[in-house]
mmCIF file of C-alpha atoms in Angstrom:
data_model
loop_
_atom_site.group_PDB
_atom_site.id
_atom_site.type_symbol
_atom_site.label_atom_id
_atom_site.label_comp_id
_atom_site.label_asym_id
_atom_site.label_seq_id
_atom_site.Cartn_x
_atom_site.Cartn_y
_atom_site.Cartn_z
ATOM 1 C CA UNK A 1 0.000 0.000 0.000
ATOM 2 C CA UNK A 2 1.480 3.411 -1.062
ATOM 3 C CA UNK A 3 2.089 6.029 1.753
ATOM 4 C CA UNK A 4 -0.919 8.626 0.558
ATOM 5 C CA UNK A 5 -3.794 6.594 1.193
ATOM 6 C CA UNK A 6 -6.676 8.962 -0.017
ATOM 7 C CA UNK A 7 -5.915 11.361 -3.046
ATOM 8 C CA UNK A 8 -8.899 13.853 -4.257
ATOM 9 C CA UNK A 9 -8.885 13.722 -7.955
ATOM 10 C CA UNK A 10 -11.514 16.914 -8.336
ATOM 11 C CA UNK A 11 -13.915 18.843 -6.270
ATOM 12 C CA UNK A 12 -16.922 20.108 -7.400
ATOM 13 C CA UNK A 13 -17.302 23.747 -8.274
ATOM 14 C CA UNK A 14 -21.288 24.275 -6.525
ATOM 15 C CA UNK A 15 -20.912 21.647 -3.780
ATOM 16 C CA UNK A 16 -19.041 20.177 -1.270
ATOM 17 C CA UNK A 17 -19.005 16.732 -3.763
ATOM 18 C CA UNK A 18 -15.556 15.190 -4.112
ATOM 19 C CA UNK A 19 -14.119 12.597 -6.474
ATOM 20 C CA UNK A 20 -11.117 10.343 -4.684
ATOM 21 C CA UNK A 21 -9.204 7.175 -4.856
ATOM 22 C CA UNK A 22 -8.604 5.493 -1.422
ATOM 23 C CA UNK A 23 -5.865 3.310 -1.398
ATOM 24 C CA UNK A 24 -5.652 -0.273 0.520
ATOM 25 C CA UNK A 25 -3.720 -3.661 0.891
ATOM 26 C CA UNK A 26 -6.424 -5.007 -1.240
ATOM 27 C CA UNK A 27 -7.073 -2.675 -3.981
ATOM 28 C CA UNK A 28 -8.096 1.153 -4.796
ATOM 29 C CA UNK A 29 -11.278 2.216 -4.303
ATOM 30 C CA UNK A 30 -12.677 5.367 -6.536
ATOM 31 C CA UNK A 31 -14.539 7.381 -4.422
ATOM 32 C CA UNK A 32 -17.564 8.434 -3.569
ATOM 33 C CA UNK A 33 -18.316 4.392 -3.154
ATOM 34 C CA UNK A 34 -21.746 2.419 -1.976
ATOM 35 C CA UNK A 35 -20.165 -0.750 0.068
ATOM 36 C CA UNK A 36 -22.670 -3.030 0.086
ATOM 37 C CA UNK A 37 -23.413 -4.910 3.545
ATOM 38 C CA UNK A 38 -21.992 -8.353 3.871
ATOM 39 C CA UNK A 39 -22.695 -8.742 8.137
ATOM 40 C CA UNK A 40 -21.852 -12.203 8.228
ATOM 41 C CA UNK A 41 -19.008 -11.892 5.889
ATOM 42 C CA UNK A 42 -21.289 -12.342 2.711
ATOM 43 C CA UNK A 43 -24.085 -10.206 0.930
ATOM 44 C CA UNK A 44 -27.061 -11.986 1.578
ATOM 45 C CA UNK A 45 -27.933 -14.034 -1.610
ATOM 46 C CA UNK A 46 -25.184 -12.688 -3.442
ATOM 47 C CA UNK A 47 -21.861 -14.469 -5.290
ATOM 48 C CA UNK A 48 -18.980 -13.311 -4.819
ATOM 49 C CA UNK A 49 -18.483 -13.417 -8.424
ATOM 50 C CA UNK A 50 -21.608 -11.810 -8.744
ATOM 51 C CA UNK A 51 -20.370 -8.385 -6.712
ATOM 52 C CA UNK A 52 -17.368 -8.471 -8.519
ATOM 53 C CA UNK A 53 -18.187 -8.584 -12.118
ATOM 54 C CA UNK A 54 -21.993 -7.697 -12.158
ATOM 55 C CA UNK A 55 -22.751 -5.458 -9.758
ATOM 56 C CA UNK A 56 -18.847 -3.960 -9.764
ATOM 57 C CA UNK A 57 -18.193 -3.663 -5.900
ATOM 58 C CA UNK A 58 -15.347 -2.446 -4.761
ATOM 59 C CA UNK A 59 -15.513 -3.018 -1.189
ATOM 60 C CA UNK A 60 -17.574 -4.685 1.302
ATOM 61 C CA UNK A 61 -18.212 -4.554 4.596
ATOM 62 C CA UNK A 62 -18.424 -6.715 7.779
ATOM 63 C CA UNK A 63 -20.063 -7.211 11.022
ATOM 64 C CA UNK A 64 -17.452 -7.791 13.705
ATOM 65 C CA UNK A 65 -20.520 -8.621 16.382
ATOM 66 C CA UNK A 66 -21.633 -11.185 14.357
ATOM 67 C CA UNK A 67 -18.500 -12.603 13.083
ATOM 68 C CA UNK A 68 -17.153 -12.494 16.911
ATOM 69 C CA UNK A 69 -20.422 -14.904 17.577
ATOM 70 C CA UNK A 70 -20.159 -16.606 14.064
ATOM 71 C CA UNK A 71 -18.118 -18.819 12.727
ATOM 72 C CA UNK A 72 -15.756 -17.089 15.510
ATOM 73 C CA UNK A 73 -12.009 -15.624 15.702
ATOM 74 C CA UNK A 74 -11.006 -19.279 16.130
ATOM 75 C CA UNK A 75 -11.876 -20.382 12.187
ATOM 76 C CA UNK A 76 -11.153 -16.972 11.035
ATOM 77 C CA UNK A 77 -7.499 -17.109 11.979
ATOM 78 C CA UNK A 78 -7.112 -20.909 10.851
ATOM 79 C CA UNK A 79 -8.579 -19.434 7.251
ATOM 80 C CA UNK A 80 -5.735 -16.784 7.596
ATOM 81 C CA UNK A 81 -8.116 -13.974 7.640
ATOM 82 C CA UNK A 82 -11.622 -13.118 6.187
ATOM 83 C CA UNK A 83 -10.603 -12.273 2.384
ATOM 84 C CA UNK A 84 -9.149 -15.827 2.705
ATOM 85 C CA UNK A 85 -12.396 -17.150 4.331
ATOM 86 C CA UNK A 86 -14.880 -15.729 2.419
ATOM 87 C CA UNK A 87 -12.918 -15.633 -1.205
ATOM 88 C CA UNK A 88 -13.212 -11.590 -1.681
ATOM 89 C CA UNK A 89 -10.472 -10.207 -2.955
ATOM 90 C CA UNK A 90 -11.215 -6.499 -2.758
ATOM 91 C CA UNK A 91 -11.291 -4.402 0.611
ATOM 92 C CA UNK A 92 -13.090 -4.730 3.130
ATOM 93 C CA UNK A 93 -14.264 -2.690 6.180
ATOM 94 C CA UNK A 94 -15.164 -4.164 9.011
ATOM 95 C CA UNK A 95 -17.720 -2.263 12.144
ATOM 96 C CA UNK A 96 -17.430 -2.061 15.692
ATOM 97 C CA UNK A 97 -20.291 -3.835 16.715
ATOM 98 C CA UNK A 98 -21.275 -0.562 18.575
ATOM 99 C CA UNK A 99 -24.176 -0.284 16.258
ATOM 100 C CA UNK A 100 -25.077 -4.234 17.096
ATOM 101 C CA UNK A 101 -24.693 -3.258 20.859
ATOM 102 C CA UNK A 102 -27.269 -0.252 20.803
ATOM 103 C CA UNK A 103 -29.582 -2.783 18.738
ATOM 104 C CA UNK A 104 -29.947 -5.027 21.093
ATOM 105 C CA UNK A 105 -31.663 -2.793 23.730
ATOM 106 C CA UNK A 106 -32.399 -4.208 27.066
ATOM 107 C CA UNK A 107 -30.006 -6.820 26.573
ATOM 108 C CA UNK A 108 -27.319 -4.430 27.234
ATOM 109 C CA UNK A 109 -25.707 -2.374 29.857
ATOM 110 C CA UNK A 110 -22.852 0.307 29.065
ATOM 111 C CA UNK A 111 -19.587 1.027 31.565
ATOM 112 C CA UNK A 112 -16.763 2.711 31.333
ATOM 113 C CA UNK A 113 -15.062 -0.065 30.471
ATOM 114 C CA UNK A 114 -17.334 -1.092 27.749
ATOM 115 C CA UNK A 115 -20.433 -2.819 26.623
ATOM 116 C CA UNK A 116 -22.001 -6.129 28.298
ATOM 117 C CA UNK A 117 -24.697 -7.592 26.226
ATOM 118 C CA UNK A 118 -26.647 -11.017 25.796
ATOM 119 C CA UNK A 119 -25.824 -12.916 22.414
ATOM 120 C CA UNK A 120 -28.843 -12.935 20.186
ATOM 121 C CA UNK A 121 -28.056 -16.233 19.570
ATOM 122 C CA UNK A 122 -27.520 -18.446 22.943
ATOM 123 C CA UNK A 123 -28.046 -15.533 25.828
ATOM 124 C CA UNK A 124 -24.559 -16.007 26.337
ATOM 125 C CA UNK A 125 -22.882 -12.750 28.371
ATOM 126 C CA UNK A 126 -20.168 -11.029 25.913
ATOM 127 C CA UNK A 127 -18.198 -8.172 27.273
ATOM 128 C CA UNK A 128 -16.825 -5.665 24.644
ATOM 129 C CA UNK A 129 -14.160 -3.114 25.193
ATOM 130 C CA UNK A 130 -12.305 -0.727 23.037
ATOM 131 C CA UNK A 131 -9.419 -2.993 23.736
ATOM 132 C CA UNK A 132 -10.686 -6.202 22.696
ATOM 133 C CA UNK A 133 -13.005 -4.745 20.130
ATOM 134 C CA UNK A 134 -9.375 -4.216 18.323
ATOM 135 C CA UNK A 135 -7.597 -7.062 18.788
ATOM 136 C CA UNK A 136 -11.053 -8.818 17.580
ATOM 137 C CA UNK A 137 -10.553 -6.881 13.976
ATOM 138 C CA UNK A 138 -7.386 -7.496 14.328
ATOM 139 C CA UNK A 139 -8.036 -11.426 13.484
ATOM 140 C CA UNK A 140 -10.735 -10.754 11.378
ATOM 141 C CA UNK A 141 -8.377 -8.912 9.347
ATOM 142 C CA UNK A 142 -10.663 -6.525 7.372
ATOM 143 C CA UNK A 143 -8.711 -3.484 5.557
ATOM 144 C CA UNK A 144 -10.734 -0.658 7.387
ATOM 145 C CA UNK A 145 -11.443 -1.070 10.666
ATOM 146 C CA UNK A 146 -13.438 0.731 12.922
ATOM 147 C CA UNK A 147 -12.687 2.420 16.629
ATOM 148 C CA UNK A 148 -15.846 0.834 19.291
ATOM 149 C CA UNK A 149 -17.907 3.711 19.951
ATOM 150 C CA UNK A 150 -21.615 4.034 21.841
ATOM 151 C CA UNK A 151 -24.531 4.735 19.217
ATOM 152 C CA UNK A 152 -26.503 7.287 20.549
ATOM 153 C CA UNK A 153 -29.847 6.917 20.030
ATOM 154 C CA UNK A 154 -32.566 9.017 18.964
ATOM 155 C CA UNK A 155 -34.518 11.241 20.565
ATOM 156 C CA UNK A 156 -32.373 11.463 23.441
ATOM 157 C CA UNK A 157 -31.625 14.776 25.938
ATOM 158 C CA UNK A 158 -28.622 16.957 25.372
ATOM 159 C CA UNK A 159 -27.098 15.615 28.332
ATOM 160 C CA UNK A 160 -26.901 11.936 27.647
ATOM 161 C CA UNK A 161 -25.613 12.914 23.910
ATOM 162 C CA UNK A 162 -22.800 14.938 25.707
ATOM 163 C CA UNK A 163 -21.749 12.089 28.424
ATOM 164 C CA UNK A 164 -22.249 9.016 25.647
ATOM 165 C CA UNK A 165 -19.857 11.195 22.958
ATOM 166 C CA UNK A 166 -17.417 11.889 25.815
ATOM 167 C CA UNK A 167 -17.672 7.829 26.855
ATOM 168 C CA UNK A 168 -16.817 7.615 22.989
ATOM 169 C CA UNK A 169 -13.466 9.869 23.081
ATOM 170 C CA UNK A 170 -12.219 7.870 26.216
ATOM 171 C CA UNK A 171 -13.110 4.695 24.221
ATOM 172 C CA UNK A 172 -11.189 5.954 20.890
ATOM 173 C CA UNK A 173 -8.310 6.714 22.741
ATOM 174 C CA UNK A 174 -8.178 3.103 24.536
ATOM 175 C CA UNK A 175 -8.843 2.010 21.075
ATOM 176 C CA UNK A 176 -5.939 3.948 19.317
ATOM 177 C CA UNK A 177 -3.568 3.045 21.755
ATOM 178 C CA UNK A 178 -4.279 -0.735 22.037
ATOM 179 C CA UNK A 179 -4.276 -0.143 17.730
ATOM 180 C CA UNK A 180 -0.777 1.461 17.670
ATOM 181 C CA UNK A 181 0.374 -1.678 20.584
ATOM 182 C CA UNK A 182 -0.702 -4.246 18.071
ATOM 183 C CA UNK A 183 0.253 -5.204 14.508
ATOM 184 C CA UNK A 184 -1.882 -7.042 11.521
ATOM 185 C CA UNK A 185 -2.147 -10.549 11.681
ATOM 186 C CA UNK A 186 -1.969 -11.230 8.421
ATOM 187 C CA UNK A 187 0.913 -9.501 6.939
ATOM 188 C CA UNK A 188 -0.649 -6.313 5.231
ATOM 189 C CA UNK A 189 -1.673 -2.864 6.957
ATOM 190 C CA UNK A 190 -5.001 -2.307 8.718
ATOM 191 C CA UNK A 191 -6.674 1.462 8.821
ATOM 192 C CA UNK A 192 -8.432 2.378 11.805
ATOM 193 C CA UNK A 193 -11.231 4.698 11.324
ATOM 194 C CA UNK A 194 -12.846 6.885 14.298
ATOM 195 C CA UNK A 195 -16.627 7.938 14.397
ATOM 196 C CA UNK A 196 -17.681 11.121 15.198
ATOM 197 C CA UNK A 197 -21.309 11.204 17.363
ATOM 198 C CA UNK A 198 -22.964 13.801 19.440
ATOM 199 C CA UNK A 199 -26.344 12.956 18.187
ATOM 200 C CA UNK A 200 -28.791 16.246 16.454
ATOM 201 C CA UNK A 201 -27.086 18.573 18.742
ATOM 202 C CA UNK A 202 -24.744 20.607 16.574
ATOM 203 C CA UNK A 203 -22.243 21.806 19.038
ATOM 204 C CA UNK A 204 -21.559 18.548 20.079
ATOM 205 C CA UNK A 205 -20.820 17.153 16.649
ATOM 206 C CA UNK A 206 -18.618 20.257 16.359
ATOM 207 C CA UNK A 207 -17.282 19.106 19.755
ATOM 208 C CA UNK A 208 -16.604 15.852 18.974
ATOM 209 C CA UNK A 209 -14.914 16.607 14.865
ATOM 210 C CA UNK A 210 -12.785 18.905 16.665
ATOM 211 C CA UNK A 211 -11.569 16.553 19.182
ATOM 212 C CA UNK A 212 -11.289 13.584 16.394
ATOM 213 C CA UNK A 213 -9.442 15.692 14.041
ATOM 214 C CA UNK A 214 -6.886 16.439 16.198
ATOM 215 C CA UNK A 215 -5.859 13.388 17.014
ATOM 216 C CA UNK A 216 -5.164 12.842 13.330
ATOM 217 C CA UNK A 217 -6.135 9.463 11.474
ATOM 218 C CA UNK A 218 -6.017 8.718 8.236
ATOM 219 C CA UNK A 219 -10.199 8.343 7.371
ATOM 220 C CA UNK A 220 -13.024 9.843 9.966
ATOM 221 C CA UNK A 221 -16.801 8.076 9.859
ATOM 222 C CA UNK A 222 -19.626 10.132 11.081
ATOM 223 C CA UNK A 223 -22.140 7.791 13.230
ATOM 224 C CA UNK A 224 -25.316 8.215 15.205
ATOM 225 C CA UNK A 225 -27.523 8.962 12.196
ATOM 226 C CA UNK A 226 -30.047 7.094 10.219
ATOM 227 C CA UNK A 227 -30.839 5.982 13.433
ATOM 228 C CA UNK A 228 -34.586 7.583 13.594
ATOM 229 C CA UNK A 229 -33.967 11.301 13.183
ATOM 230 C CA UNK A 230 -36.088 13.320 10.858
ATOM 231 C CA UNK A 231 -33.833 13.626 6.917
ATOM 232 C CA UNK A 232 -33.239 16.831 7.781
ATOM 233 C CA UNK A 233 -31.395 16.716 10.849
ATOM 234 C CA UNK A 234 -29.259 14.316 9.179
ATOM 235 C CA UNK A 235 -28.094 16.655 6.548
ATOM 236 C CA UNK A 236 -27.892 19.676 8.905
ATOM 237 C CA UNK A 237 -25.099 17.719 11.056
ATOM 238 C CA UNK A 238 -23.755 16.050 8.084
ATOM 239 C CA UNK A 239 -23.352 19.714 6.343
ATOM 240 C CA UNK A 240 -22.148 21.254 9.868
ATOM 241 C CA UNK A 241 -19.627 17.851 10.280
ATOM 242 C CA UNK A 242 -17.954 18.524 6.778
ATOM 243 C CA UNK A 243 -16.985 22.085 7.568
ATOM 244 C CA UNK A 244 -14.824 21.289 9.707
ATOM 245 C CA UNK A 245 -13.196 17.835 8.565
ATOM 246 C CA UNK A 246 -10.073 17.960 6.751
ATOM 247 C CA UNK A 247 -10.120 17.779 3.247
ATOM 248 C CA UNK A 248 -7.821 15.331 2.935
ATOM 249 C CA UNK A 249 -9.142 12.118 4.515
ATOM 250 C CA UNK A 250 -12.058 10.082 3.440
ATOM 251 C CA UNK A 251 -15.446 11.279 5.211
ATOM 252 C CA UNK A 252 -17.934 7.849 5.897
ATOM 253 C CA UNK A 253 -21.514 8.324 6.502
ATOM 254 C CA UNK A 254 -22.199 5.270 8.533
ATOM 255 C CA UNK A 255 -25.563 3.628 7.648
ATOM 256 C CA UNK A 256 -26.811 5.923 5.169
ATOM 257 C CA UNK A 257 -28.975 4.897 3.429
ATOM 258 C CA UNK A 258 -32.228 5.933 0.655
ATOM 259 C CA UNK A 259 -30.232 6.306 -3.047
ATOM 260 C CA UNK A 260 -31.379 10.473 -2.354
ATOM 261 C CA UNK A 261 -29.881 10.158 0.898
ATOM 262 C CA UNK A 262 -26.504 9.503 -0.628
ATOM 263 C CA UNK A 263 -26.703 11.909 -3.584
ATOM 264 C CA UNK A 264 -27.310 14.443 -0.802
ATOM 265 C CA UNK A 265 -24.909 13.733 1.028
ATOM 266 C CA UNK A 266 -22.522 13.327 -1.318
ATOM 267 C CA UNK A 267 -23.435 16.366 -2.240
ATOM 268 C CA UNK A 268 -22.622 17.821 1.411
ATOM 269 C CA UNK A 269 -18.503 16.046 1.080
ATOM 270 C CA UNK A 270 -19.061 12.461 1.913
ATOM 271 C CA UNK A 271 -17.040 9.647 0.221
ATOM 272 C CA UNK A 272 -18.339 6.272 1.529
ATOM 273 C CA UNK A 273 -21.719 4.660 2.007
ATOM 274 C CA UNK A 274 -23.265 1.360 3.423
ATOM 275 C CA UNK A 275 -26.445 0.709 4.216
ATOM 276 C CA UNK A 276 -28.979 -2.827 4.549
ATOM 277 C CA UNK A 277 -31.119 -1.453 2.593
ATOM 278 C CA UNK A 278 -30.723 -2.482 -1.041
ATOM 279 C CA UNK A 279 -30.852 -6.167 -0.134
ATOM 280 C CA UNK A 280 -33.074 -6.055 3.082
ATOM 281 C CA UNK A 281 -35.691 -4.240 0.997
ATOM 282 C CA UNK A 282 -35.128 -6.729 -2.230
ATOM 283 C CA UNK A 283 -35.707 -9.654 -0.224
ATOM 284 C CA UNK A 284 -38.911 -7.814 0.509
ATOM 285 C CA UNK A 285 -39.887 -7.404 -2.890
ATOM 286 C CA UNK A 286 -38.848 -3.088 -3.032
ATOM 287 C CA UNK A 287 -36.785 -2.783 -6.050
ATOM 288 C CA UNK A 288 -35.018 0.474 -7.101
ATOM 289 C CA UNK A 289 -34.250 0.961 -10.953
ATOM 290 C CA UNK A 290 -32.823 4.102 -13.009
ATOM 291 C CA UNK A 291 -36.621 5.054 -13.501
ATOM 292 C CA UNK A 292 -38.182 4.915 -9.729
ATOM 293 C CA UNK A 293 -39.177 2.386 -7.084
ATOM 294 C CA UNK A 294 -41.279 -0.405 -7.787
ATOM 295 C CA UNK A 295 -42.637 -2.441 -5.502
ATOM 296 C CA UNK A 296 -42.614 -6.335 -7.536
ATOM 297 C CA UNK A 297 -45.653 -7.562 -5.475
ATOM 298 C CA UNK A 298 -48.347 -4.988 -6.826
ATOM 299 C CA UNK A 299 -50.947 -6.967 -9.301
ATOM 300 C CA UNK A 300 -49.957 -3.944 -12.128
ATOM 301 C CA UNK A 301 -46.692 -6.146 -12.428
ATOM 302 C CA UNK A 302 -48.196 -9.648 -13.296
ATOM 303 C CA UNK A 303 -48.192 -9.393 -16.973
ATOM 304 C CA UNK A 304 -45.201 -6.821 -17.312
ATOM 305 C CA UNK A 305 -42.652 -8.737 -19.456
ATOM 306 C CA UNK A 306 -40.180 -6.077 -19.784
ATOM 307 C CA UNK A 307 -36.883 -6.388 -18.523
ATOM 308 C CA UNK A 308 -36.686 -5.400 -15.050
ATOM 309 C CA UNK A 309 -34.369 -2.044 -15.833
ATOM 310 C CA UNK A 310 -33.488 -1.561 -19.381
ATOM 311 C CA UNK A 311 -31.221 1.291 -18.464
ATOM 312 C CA UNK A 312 -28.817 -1.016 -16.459
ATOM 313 C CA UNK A 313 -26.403 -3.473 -18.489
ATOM 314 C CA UNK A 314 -26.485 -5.921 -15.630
ATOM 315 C CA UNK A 315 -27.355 -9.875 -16.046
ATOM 316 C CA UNK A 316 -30.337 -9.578 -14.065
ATOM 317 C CA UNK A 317 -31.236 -6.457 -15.535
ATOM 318 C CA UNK A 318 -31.641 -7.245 -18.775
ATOM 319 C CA UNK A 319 -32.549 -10.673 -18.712
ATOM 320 C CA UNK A 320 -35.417 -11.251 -16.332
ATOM 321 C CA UNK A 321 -38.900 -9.643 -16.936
ATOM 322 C CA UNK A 322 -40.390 -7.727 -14.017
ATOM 323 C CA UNK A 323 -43.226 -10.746 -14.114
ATOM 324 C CA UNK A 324 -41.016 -13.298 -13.601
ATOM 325 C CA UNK A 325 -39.314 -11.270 -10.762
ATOM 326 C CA UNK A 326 -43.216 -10.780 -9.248
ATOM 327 C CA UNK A 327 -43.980 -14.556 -9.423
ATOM 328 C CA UNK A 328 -41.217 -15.451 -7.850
ATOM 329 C CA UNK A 329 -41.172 -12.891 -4.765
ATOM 330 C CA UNK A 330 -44.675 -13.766 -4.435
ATOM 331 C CA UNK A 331 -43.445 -18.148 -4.455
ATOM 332 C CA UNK A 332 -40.714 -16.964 -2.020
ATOM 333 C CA UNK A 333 -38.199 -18.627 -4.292
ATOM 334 C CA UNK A 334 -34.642 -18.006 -3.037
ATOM 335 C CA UNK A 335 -34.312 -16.680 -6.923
ATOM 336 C CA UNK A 336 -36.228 -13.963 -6.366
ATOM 337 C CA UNK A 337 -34.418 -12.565 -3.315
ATOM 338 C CA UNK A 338 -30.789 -12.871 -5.356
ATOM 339 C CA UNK A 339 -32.298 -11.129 -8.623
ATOM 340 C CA UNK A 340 -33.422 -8.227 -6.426
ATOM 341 C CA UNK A 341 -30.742 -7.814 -4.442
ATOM 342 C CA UNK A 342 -28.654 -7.849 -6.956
ATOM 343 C CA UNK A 343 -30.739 -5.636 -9.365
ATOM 344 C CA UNK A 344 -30.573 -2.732 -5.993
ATOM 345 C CA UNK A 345 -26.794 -3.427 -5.734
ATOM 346 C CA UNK A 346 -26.127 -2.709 -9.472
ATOM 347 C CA UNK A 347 -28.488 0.385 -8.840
ATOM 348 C CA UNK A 348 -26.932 2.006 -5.951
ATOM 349 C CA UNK A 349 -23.410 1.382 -7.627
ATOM 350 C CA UNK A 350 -24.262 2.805 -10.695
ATOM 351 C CA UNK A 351 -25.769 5.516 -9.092
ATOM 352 C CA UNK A 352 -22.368 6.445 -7.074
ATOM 353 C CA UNK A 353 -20.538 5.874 -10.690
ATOM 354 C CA UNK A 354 -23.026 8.319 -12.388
ATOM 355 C CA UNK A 355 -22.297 10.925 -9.408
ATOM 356 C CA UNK A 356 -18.318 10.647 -9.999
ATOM 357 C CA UNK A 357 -18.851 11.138 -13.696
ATOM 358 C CA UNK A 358 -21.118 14.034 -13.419
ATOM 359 C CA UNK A 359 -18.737 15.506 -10.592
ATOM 360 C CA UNK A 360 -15.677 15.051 -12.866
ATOM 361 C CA UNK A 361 -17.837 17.023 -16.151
ATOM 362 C CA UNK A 362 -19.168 19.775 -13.623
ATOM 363 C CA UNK A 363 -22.281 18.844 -13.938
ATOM 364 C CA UNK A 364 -23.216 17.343 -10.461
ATOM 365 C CA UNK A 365 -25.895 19.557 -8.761
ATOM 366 C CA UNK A 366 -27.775 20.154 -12.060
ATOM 367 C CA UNK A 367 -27.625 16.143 -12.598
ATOM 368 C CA UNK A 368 -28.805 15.813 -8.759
ATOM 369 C CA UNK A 369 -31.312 18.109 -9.069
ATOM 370 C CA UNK A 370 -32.796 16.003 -12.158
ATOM 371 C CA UNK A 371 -32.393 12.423 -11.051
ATOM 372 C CA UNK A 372 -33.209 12.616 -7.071
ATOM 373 C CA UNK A 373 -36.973 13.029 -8.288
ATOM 374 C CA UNK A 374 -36.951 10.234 -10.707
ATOM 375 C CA UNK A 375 -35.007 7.344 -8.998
ATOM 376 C CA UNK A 376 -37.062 8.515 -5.765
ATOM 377 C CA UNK A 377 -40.722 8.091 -7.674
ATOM 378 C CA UNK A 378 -43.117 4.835 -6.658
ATOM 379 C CA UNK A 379 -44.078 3.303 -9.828
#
């Protein structure tokens, strides 16, 4: 891996929008980039081939709560890491599992020395720390990891934002010291990423960029939103966030989210993007196309034997009629969930390839402006 790990290839003259490569162990990454959501090391219903060549990912990402429960650091290691376990040879990024942690609700309890929580699986007690949250990415062996933070929720009162994003700093400094204490296990550097929070309140998230910042890492994820707040709070912060980042380091928007979501945001500086939602909502029959949202099960789709998005040059695109798709969401056929999630993964990729493009020509906010309405539409 080369010494500059992010390089901006061209800003955008009318917005914050940016156009970067990010640079790992496993391959560059063109930026801004959707990573699509691979919790237990895979994309649900989804080849690896399949991410690679049709739907053109260029990273993925990873749960490390689930892949601490299953298969377990144990298998992981013996594989010699999870590109080697799961057969992806691009980046990957793995989470804290603070999101996973503030999921789980009553099963939790949060200290000072970190989160103890029931396993969704067996009850089993699990104790996560900053510490061992580390040394647990560490053998999962992801490209980009992430610093263990608390997930404020929302609504919650100014003054349990400010003590849960001060609880985060102590934790990112436990987590940056047990980093810089430890090496890869798997011969090839690891990025640690911290995450900004303070909830809605904007002098917090000022609070907390400015305290990140200066400790100086090499890529900064903003966390806490998409987690209930109205859309516009989340571009307010995002907007307010950006300001003050440096321009030099990626900028990940942690969970986020609707394809308008990311075009606004992008819009606002961000560079990276995951979210559940392309497959979750496939497997439920929502699928997104280059002309709106359609949702497969409605009767107006029973005797539609056009492809399912003519605009895309994707397999599944072009080759299965929107009435097949409908009869087999409606059979529950495991085909049907892997056609639409990989239809809404070659969406939301093309998407973030049409925003470089347009950011590259100049023509970003006009295109934004244009498309948001369109690809946002219920057909």
């Amino acid at each position: 891996m080369t010494e500059e790990f992010f390089i901006i290839l061209h800003k955008d003259s009318s917005t914050k929008a940016r156009v970067g490569i990010l640079k790992t162990a496993h391959g560059e990454i063109e930026t801004p980039i959707f990573m699509p959501v691979g919790t237990q090391g895979t994309v649900k219903a989804v080849h690896m081939r399949e991410l690679e060549h049709d739907i053109d990912a260029k990273i993925i990402l990873a749960n490390t709560y689930h892949l601490y429960l299953r298969p377990g650091l144990s298998i992981l290691e013996q594989a010699g890491g999870i590109h080697l376990f799961n057969s992806w040879k691009k980046p990957i990024l793995s989470d804290s599992g603070g999101y996973q942690v503030y999921s789980l609700g009553e099963r939790r309890k949060i200290t000072e020395d970190g989160a103890i929580f029931q396993s969704h699986i067996d009850g089993k007690k699990i104790f996560f720390t900053p510490e061992n949250v580390i040394d647990i990415q560490r053998s999962i062996g992801a490209d980009i990891i992430m610093a263990f933070d608390e997930c404020t929720p929302y609504p919650c009162d100014y003054s349990y934002a400010k003590k849960s994003m001060e609880l985060t700093h102590r934790w990112l400094q436990r987590s940056m010291k047990r980093f810089n204490a430890t090496s890869p296990k798997y011969n090839y550097p690891q990025i640690l990423f911290p995450i900004i929070q303070g909830s809605i309140y904007k002098d917090l998230r000022i609070e907390s960029t400015k305290f990140i910042t200066d400790l100086d890492f090499r890529g900064i994820a903003i966390g806490g939103l998409s987690v209930g707040e109205p859309t516009e709070n989340m571009y307010d912060i995002t907007n307010i966030v950006t300001d003050y980042l440096p321009e030099n380091k990626p900028r990940y928007l942690m969970g986020v989210g609707t394809p308008a979501n990311i075009l606004e945001c992008i819009a606002l500086g961000i560079d990276m993007f995951d979210c559940v939602m392309p497959t979750r909502n496939a497997r439920n029959g929502m699928i997104f196309t280059t002309e709106g949202i359609i949702n497969i099960k409605n009767q107006k789709w029973k005797h539609d034997f056009s492809p399912i998005d003519k605009n895309l040059d994707g397999y599944v695109s072009q080759n299965y009629s929107k009435s097949f798709l409908r009869h087999l969401i409606i059979a529950k056929e495991i085909l049907g969930a892997q056609i639409a999630s990989i239809q809404n993964l070659c969406f939301y990729l093309w998407l973030v390839k049409q925003a470089r493009k347009h950011i590259f020509e100049g023509t970003f906010a006009e295109w934004k402006k244009n498309i948001v309405p369109i690809i946002s539409q219920k057909l």
